[in-house]
Short mmCIF file of C-alpha atoms in Angstrom, two decimals:
data_model
loop_
_atom_site.label_atom_id
_atom_site.label_comp_id
_atom_site.label_asym_id
_atom_site.label_seq_id
_atom_site.Cartn_x
_atom_site.Cartn_y
_atom_site.Cartn_z
CA UNK O 16 78.93 17.57 22.97
CA UNK O 17 80.18 20.12 25.42
CA UNK O 18 78.97 22.95 27.54
CA UNK O 19 80.89 26.18 26.97
CA UNK O 20 83.83 27.10 29.19
CA UNK O 21 81.70 30.08 30.16
CA UNK O 22 79.10 27.77 31.73
CA UNK O 23 81.79 25.57 33.26
CA UNK O 24 83.41 28.57 34.98
CA UNK O 25 80.09 30.09 36.03
CA UNK O 26 79.28 26.83 37.85
CA UNK O 27 82.72 26.84 39.45
CA UNK O 28 82.33 30.43 40.67
CA UNK O 29 78.95 29.66 42.23
CA UNK O 30 80.34 26.49 43.79
CA UNK O 31 83.28 28.42 45.22
CA UNK O 32 80.98 31.01 46.76
CA UNK O 33 78.68 28.29 48.10
CA UNK O 34 81.62 26.68 49.88
CA UNK O 35 82.40 30.05 51.47
CA UNK O 36 79.18 31.09 53.15
CA UNK O 37 80.75 33.82 55.31
CA UNK O 38 82.88 36.72 54.18
CA UNK O 39 83.71 38.08 50.77
CA UNK O 40 85.76 36.52 48.02
CA UNK O 41 87.64 38.26 45.25
CA UNK O 42 87.78 37.30 41.60
CA UNK O 43 91.55 37.01 42.07
CA UNK O 44 91.07 34.37 44.77
CA UNK O 45 88.69 32.37 42.61
CA UNK O 46 90.98 32.72 39.62
CA UNK O 47 93.95 31.52 41.70
CA UNK O 48 92.00 28.65 43.24
CA UNK O 49 90.93 27.14 39.90
CA UNK O 50 93.87 28.33 37.80
CA UNK O 51 91.45 30.05 35.45
CA UNK O 52 92.04 33.43 33.77
CA UNK O 53 90.77 36.38 35.79
CA UNK O 54 89.55 38.06 32.58
CA UNK O 55 87.27 35.12 31.86
CA UNK O 56 85.84 35.28 35.35
CA UNK O 57 85.17 39.02 35.32
CA UNK O 58 82.60 38.77 32.54
CA UNK O 59 80.98 35.79 34.23
CA UNK O 60 80.79 37.47 37.62
CA UNK O 61 79.20 40.48 35.96
CA UNK O 62 76.42 38.31 34.52
CA UNK O 63 75.96 36.45 37.80
CA UNK O 64 75.55 39.85 39.46
CA UNK O 65 73.02 40.99 36.86
CA UNK O 66 71.06 37.79 37.46
CA UNK O 67 71.00 38.62 41.18
CA UNK O 68 72.77 35.39 42.07
CA UNK O 69 75.92 37.03 43.35
CA UNK O 70 76.27 40.24 45.37
CA UNK O 71 79.18 42.54 44.82
CA UNK O 72 80.51 44.81 47.54
CA UNK O 73 82.62 47.62 46.11
CA UNK O 74 85.68 49.23 47.66
CA UNK O 75 89.12 48.32 48.89
CA UNK O 76 87.85 45.43 51.01
CA UNK O 77 85.06 44.59 48.66
CA UNK O 78 84.36 41.34 46.97
CA UNK O 79 81.70 38.83 46.12
CA UNK O 80 79.34 36.63 47.98
CA UNK O 81 76.48 34.38 47.08
CA UNK O 82 73.12 36.14 47.21
CA UNK O 83 70.82 34.91 49.92
CA UNK O 84 68.75 32.39 47.97
CA UNK O 85 71.31 31.35 45.39
CA UNK O 86 72.23 28.14 47.20
CA UNK O 87 68.83 26.86 46.12
CA UNK O 88 69.52 27.42 42.41
CA UNK O 89 69.53 24.18 40.50
CA UNK O 90 72.35 23.38 38.11
CA UNK O 91 69.70 23.30 35.39
CA UNK O 92 68.56 26.86 36.14
CA UNK O 93 72.14 28.07 36.03
CA UNK O 94 73.05 26.28 32.80
CA UNK O 95 69.91 27.53 31.03
CA UNK O 96 71.05 31.11 31.71
CA UNK O 97 74.77 30.76 31.03
CA UNK O 98 74.75 28.45 28.01
CA UNK O 99 74.32 30.53 24.89
CA UNK O 100 73.01 27.81 22.64
CA UNK O 101 70.84 24.77 23.28
CA UNK O 102 70.32 24.09 19.59
CA UNK O 103 71.50 20.50 19.64
CA UNK O 104 71.63 20.36 15.84
CA UNK O 105 71.56 22.98 13.09
CA UNK O 106 67.84 22.90 12.39
CA UNK O 107 66.87 23.93 15.95
CA UNK O 108 66.03 27.57 15.85
CA UNK O 109 67.39 27.88 12.31
CA UNK O 110 64.49 30.10 11.36
CA UNK O 111 65.13 32.40 14.34
CA UNK O 112 68.73 32.82 13.27
CA UNK O 113 67.83 33.38 9.64
CA UNK O 114 69.53 30.13 8.71
CA UNK O 115 68.39 27.70 6.11
CA UNK O 116 66.24 25.02 7.71
CA UNK O 117 66.33 21.33 6.89
CA UNK O 118 64.17 20.15 4.00
CA UNK O 119 62.46 17.42 6.06
CA UNK O 120 61.80 19.63 9.07
CA UNK O 121 58.01 19.49 8.76
CA UNK O 122 57.98 15.68 9.02
CA UNK O 123 61.16 14.99 10.98
CA UNK O 124 60.83 12.86 14.11
CA UNK O 125 64.56 12.91 14.81
CA UNK O 126 64.23 16.55 15.78
CA UNK O 127 61.72 15.66 18.49
CA UNK O 128 63.93 12.87 19.77
CA UNK O 129 66.91 15.21 20.05
CA UNK O 130 64.78 17.81 21.82
CA UNK O 131 63.61 15.15 24.29
CA UNK O 132 67.24 14.18 24.94
CA UNK O 133 68.14 17.81 25.61
CA UNK O 134 65.23 18.07 28.01
CA UNK O 135 66.33 14.86 29.78
CA UNK O 136 69.80 16.38 30.16
CA UNK O 137 68.37 19.52 31.77
CA UNK O 138 65.89 17.56 33.91
CA UNK O 139 68.80 15.66 35.42
CA UNK O 140 70.54 18.97 36.21
CA UNK O 141 67.33 20.27 37.78
CA UNK O 142 67.57 17.59 40.47
CA UNK O 143 70.56 19.21 42.15
CA UNK O 144 71.11 22.60 43.75
CA UNK O 145 74.45 24.35 43.78
CA UNK O 146 74.21 24.52 47.58
CA UNK O 147 73.83 20.75 47.80
CA UNK O 148 76.94 20.32 45.65
CA UNK O 149 79.05 22.48 47.98
CA UNK O 150 79.79 19.39 50.00
CA UNK O 151 81.93 18.05 51.63
CA UNK O 152 82.44 21.73 52.44
CA UNK O 153 85.60 21.39 54.50
CA UNK O 154 87.33 19.24 51.90
CA UNK O 155 86.32 21.56 49.07
CA UNK O 156 87.44 24.60 51.07
CA UNK O 157 90.83 23.01 51.64
CA UNK O 158 91.25 22.23 47.92
CA UNK O 159 90.16 25.76 46.99
CA UNK O 160 92.45 27.39 49.57
CA UNK O 161 89.54 29.04 51.31
CA UNK O 162 91.14 30.01 54.59
CA UNK O 163 88.58 29.87 57.33
CA UNK O 164 85.21 28.23 57.10
CA UNK O 165 84.12 28.58 60.69
CA UNK O 166 81.32 31.17 60.86
CA UNK O 167 81.73 33.82 63.51
CA UNK O 168 79.54 33.43 66.61
CA UNK O 169 76.26 35.24 66.15
CA UNK O 170 77.14 38.21 68.36
CA UNK O 171 80.37 38.92 66.53
CA UNK O 172 78.97 38.97 63.02
CA UNK O 173 80.62 41.73 61.03
CA UNK O 174 78.23 43.45 58.63
CA UNK O 175 80.26 43.09 55.49
CA UNK O 176 78.65 46.00 53.71
CA UNK O 177 80.14 48.33 56.33
CA UNK O 178 83.60 48.68 54.83
CA UNK O 179 84.87 50.91 57.65
CA UNK O 180 84.96 47.86 59.92
CA UNK O 181 87.13 46.00 57.47
CA UNK O 182 89.55 48.84 57.08
CA UNK O 183 90.72 48.95 60.66
CA UNK F 19 75.39 22.67 23.85
CA UNK F 20 75.46 21.18 20.38
CA UNK F 21 76.24 17.98 18.61
CA UNK F 22 78.77 18.42 15.80
CA UNK F 23 77.61 18.95 12.22
CA UNK F 24 79.37 15.66 11.53
CA UNK F 25 76.92 13.83 13.81
CA UNK F 26 73.97 15.82 12.45
CA UNK F 27 74.82 14.86 8.86
CA UNK F 28 75.58 11.23 9.76
CA UNK F 29 72.08 10.96 11.23
CA UNK F 30 70.60 12.57 8.11
CA UNK F 31 72.45 10.17 5.80
CA UNK F 32 71.20 7.16 7.76
CA UNK F 33 67.70 8.58 7.82
CA UNK F 34 67.78 9.16 4.06
CA UNK F 35 68.90 5.58 3.45
CA UNK F 36 66.27 4.27 5.85
CA UNK F 37 63.57 6.07 3.91
CA UNK F 38 64.85 4.38 0.73
CA UNK F 39 64.86 0.67 1.56
CA UNK F 40 65.20 -0.47 -2.07
CA UNK F 41 67.82 0.56 -4.60
CA UNK F 42 71.02 2.49 -4.27
CA UNK F 43 71.52 6.15 -3.46
CA UNK F 44 74.45 8.35 -4.33
CA UNK F 45 76.22 10.86 -2.14
CA UNK F 46 75.26 13.46 -4.74
CA UNK F 47 71.57 12.68 -4.27
CA UNK F 48 71.85 12.95 -0.49
CA UNK F 49 73.87 16.14 -0.81
CA UNK F 50 71.26 17.63 -3.14
CA UNK F 51 68.36 16.51 -0.97
CA UNK F 52 69.62 18.19 2.19
CA UNK F 53 71.58 21.02 0.58
CA UNK F 54 74.69 19.87 2.40
CA UNK F 55 78.21 19.86 0.95
CA UNK F 56 79.14 16.63 -0.82
CA UNK F 57 82.65 16.85 0.63
CA UNK F 58 81.26 16.77 4.16
CA UNK F 59 79.18 13.73 3.34
CA UNK F 60 82.01 11.74 1.74
CA UNK F 61 83.99 11.52 4.95
CA UNK F 62 80.87 10.60 6.88
CA UNK F 63 79.81 7.89 4.44
CA UNK F 64 83.30 6.43 4.64
CA UNK F 65 83.00 6.10 8.41
CA UNK F 66 79.48 4.69 8.18
CA UNK F 67 80.88 2.10 5.76
CA UNK F 68 83.75 1.23 8.10
CA UNK F 69 81.24 0.77 10.90
CA UNK F 70 79.34 -1.68 8.68
CA UNK F 71 76.19 0.43 8.86
CA UNK F 72 76.16 1.36 5.18
CA UNK F 73 77.10 -0.80 2.20
CA UNK F 74 78.82 0.71 -0.79
CA UNK F 75 78.47 -0.76 -4.25
CA UNK F 76 81.24 0.42 -6.54
CA UNK F 77 81.04 1.12 -10.24
CA UNK F 78 79.15 3.29 -12.69
CA UNK F 79 75.76 2.38 -11.26
CA UNK F 80 77.07 2.00 -7.75
CA UNK F 81 75.91 3.76 -4.66
CA UNK F 82 74.95 3.33 -1.06
CA UNK F 83 72.35 1.45 0.83
CA UNK F 84 71.64 0.77 4.46
CA UNK F 85 73.21 -2.48 5.69
CA UNK F 86 70.73 -5.17 6.60
CA UNK F 87 70.46 -4.57 10.36
CA UNK F 88 71.16 -0.86 10.46
CA UNK F 89 67.50 0.10 10.72
CA UNK F 90 67.68 -1.26 14.26
CA UNK F 91 70.51 1.07 15.27
CA UNK F 92 69.45 3.44 18.00
CA UNK F 93 70.15 7.14 17.70
CA UNK F 94 72.24 6.74 20.86
CA UNK F 95 74.45 4.07 19.28
CA UNK F 96 75.00 6.27 16.25
CA UNK F 97 75.77 9.43 18.20
CA UNK F 98 78.23 7.63 20.48
CA UNK F 99 80.26 6.64 17.41
CA UNK F 100 80.05 9.85 15.41
CA UNK F 101 80.40 12.43 18.16
CA UNK F 102 84.08 13.01 18.84
CA UNK F 103 83.78 14.40 22.31
CA UNK F 104 81.37 13.70 25.16
CA UNK F 105 83.42 15.63 27.69
CA UNK F 106 80.63 17.92 28.85
CA UNK F 107 83.08 20.16 30.69
CA UNK F 108 86.86 20.59 30.62
CA UNK F 109 87.67 18.31 33.56
CA UNK F 110 86.13 15.22 31.91
CA UNK F 111 88.97 13.17 30.54
CA UNK F 112 91.41 16.02 31.14
CA UNK F 113 94.01 13.53 32.38
CA UNK F 114 93.62 11.41 29.23
CA UNK F 115 94.24 14.45 27.07
CA UNK F 116 97.22 15.61 29.11
CA UNK F 117 95.27 18.67 30.21
CA UNK F 118 95.38 20.28 33.57
CA UNK F 119 92.58 18.90 35.73
CA UNK F 120 90.41 20.88 38.10
CA UNK F 121 91.74 21.40 41.62
CA UNK F 122 88.56 20.10 43.30
CA UNK F 123 88.20 17.06 41.05
CA UNK F 124 88.72 14.52 43.83
CA UNK F 125 85.77 15.89 45.84
CA UNK F 126 83.60 17.39 43.11
CA UNK F 127 79.97 16.28 43.00
CA UNK F 128 79.12 18.59 40.12
CA UNK F 129 81.17 16.35 37.84
CA UNK F 130 78.97 13.37 38.72
CA UNK F 131 75.82 15.40 38.13
CA UNK F 132 77.01 16.49 34.68
CA UNK F 133 77.94 12.89 33.83
CA UNK F 134 74.47 11.73 34.90
CA UNK F 135 72.92 14.41 32.66
CA UNK F 136 75.01 13.24 29.71
CA UNK F 137 73.89 9.68 30.38
CA UNK F 138 70.24 10.79 30.54
CA UNK F 139 70.69 12.50 27.17
CA UNK F 140 72.06 9.31 25.61
CA UNK F 141 69.47 7.09 27.33
CA UNK F 142 66.75 9.14 25.68
CA UNK F 143 68.41 8.65 22.29
CA UNK F 144 68.67 4.92 22.98
CA UNK F 145 64.88 4.68 22.99
CA UNK F 146 64.59 5.29 19.25
CA UNK F 147 65.93 3.44 16.24
CA UNK F 148 66.79 5.14 12.99
CA UNK F 149 64.38 2.79 11.22
CA UNK F 150 61.54 3.93 13.46
CA UNK F 151 62.33 7.55 12.65
CA UNK F 152 62.08 6.93 8.88
CA UNK F 153 58.39 7.61 9.12
CA UNK F 154 56.07 8.81 7.63
CA UNK F 155 58.14 7.24 4.84
CA UNK F 156 56.14 8.55 1.90
CA UNK F 157 56.15 12.10 3.19
CA UNK F 158 59.86 12.00 3.95
CA UNK F 159 60.61 10.48 0.53
CA UNK F 160 58.69 13.29 -1.13
CA UNK F 161 60.58 15.97 0.79
CA UNK F 162 63.90 14.24 0.02
CA UNK F 163 63.09 13.84 -3.67
CA UNK F 164 63.43 10.08 -3.46
CA UNK F 165 61.69 8.99 -6.66
CA UNK F 166 60.01 5.67 -6.12
CA UNK F 167 59.37 4.04 -2.80
CA UNK F 168 57.35 1.06 -3.96
CA UNK F 169 59.45 -2.09 -3.52
CA UNK F 170 59.54 -4.41 -6.51
CA UNK F 171 57.46 -7.57 -6.19
CA UNK F 172 59.49 -10.39 -4.66
CA UNK F 173 60.07 -12.27 -7.92
CA UNK F 174 61.45 -9.22 -9.67
CA UNK F 175 63.99 -8.24 -7.06
CA UNK F 176 67.21 -7.13 -8.72
CA UNK F 177 70.32 -8.17 -6.79
CA UNK F 178 71.98 -4.79 -6.57
CA UNK F 179 75.48 -6.14 -6.07
CA UNK F 180 75.32 -7.57 -9.62
CA UNK F 181 76.22 -4.41 -11.45
CA UNK F 182 75.85 -6.04 -14.88
CA UNK F 183 72.08 -5.98 -14.42
CA UNK F 184 72.11 -2.27 -13.69
CA UNK F 185 74.22 -1.44 -16.68
CA UNK F 186 71.76 -2.70 -19.29
#
């Protein structure tokens, strides 16, 4: 029983961005930090953007950052969106997929037990937000080679959508 | 997230045998009942025999039956033995498999959350025995084409290991 690599990497991207609350990150940096193929991450980042969980700033100094409320996403919410298939066994959703169902389906209690186990799995993941897991932040930042965690003092905040400031 | 077909079919074999408490079943009958390849089932039945959960009676009138205490097996116990891999994500057991671990492993709380979710999944499965799931027995027997559920009266019980009696 495994989650897909797609889900695994999506969680890692969101964790990376949660550890880096200020500034923009690039897919290359995340790819280098985890030693994971950049191609894999590009598709994932695109979906995370479509879901509104990650914001993308285009341009030469562009990059990614966590969207404002994404730190409050639970692991369960994320996994439900990124995991393509929660059919624990073949008979789940067989009809939807045009597959042959199981002959005992109408009377099968095992099916209900497996569904309850899947729900228990997700309920456990719902107890934790990705923001909460971005801790200990300094240690994680060090391991991920995130250079500078200290937020700028309030007055010096650079609006990262204004790329002209980054190009000086 | 899926269990393997191997686990799915192992559960179905044990359920079939639980529904048929008297007499012997053949792999062919189970294969026909579920519409599942006999070749798949042979390997599974061999493992179930090695685990002592199923007894095999050899010979022309041989077949399978549930071992005496196997009705009390929980779904969790079964799945733990039949499922080859409970590494929910790549970093679980990566070291054991000689794989590259994840750079944040030493500080990663996500790993613990995923392990807790896996444990919650199995704990749910531990609440139910395969014998308990073999119900409603008459309905399941009908769907599985199991011919006669009525146990013989005590005095007429045929010791099924004595194949000479079955060959008359």
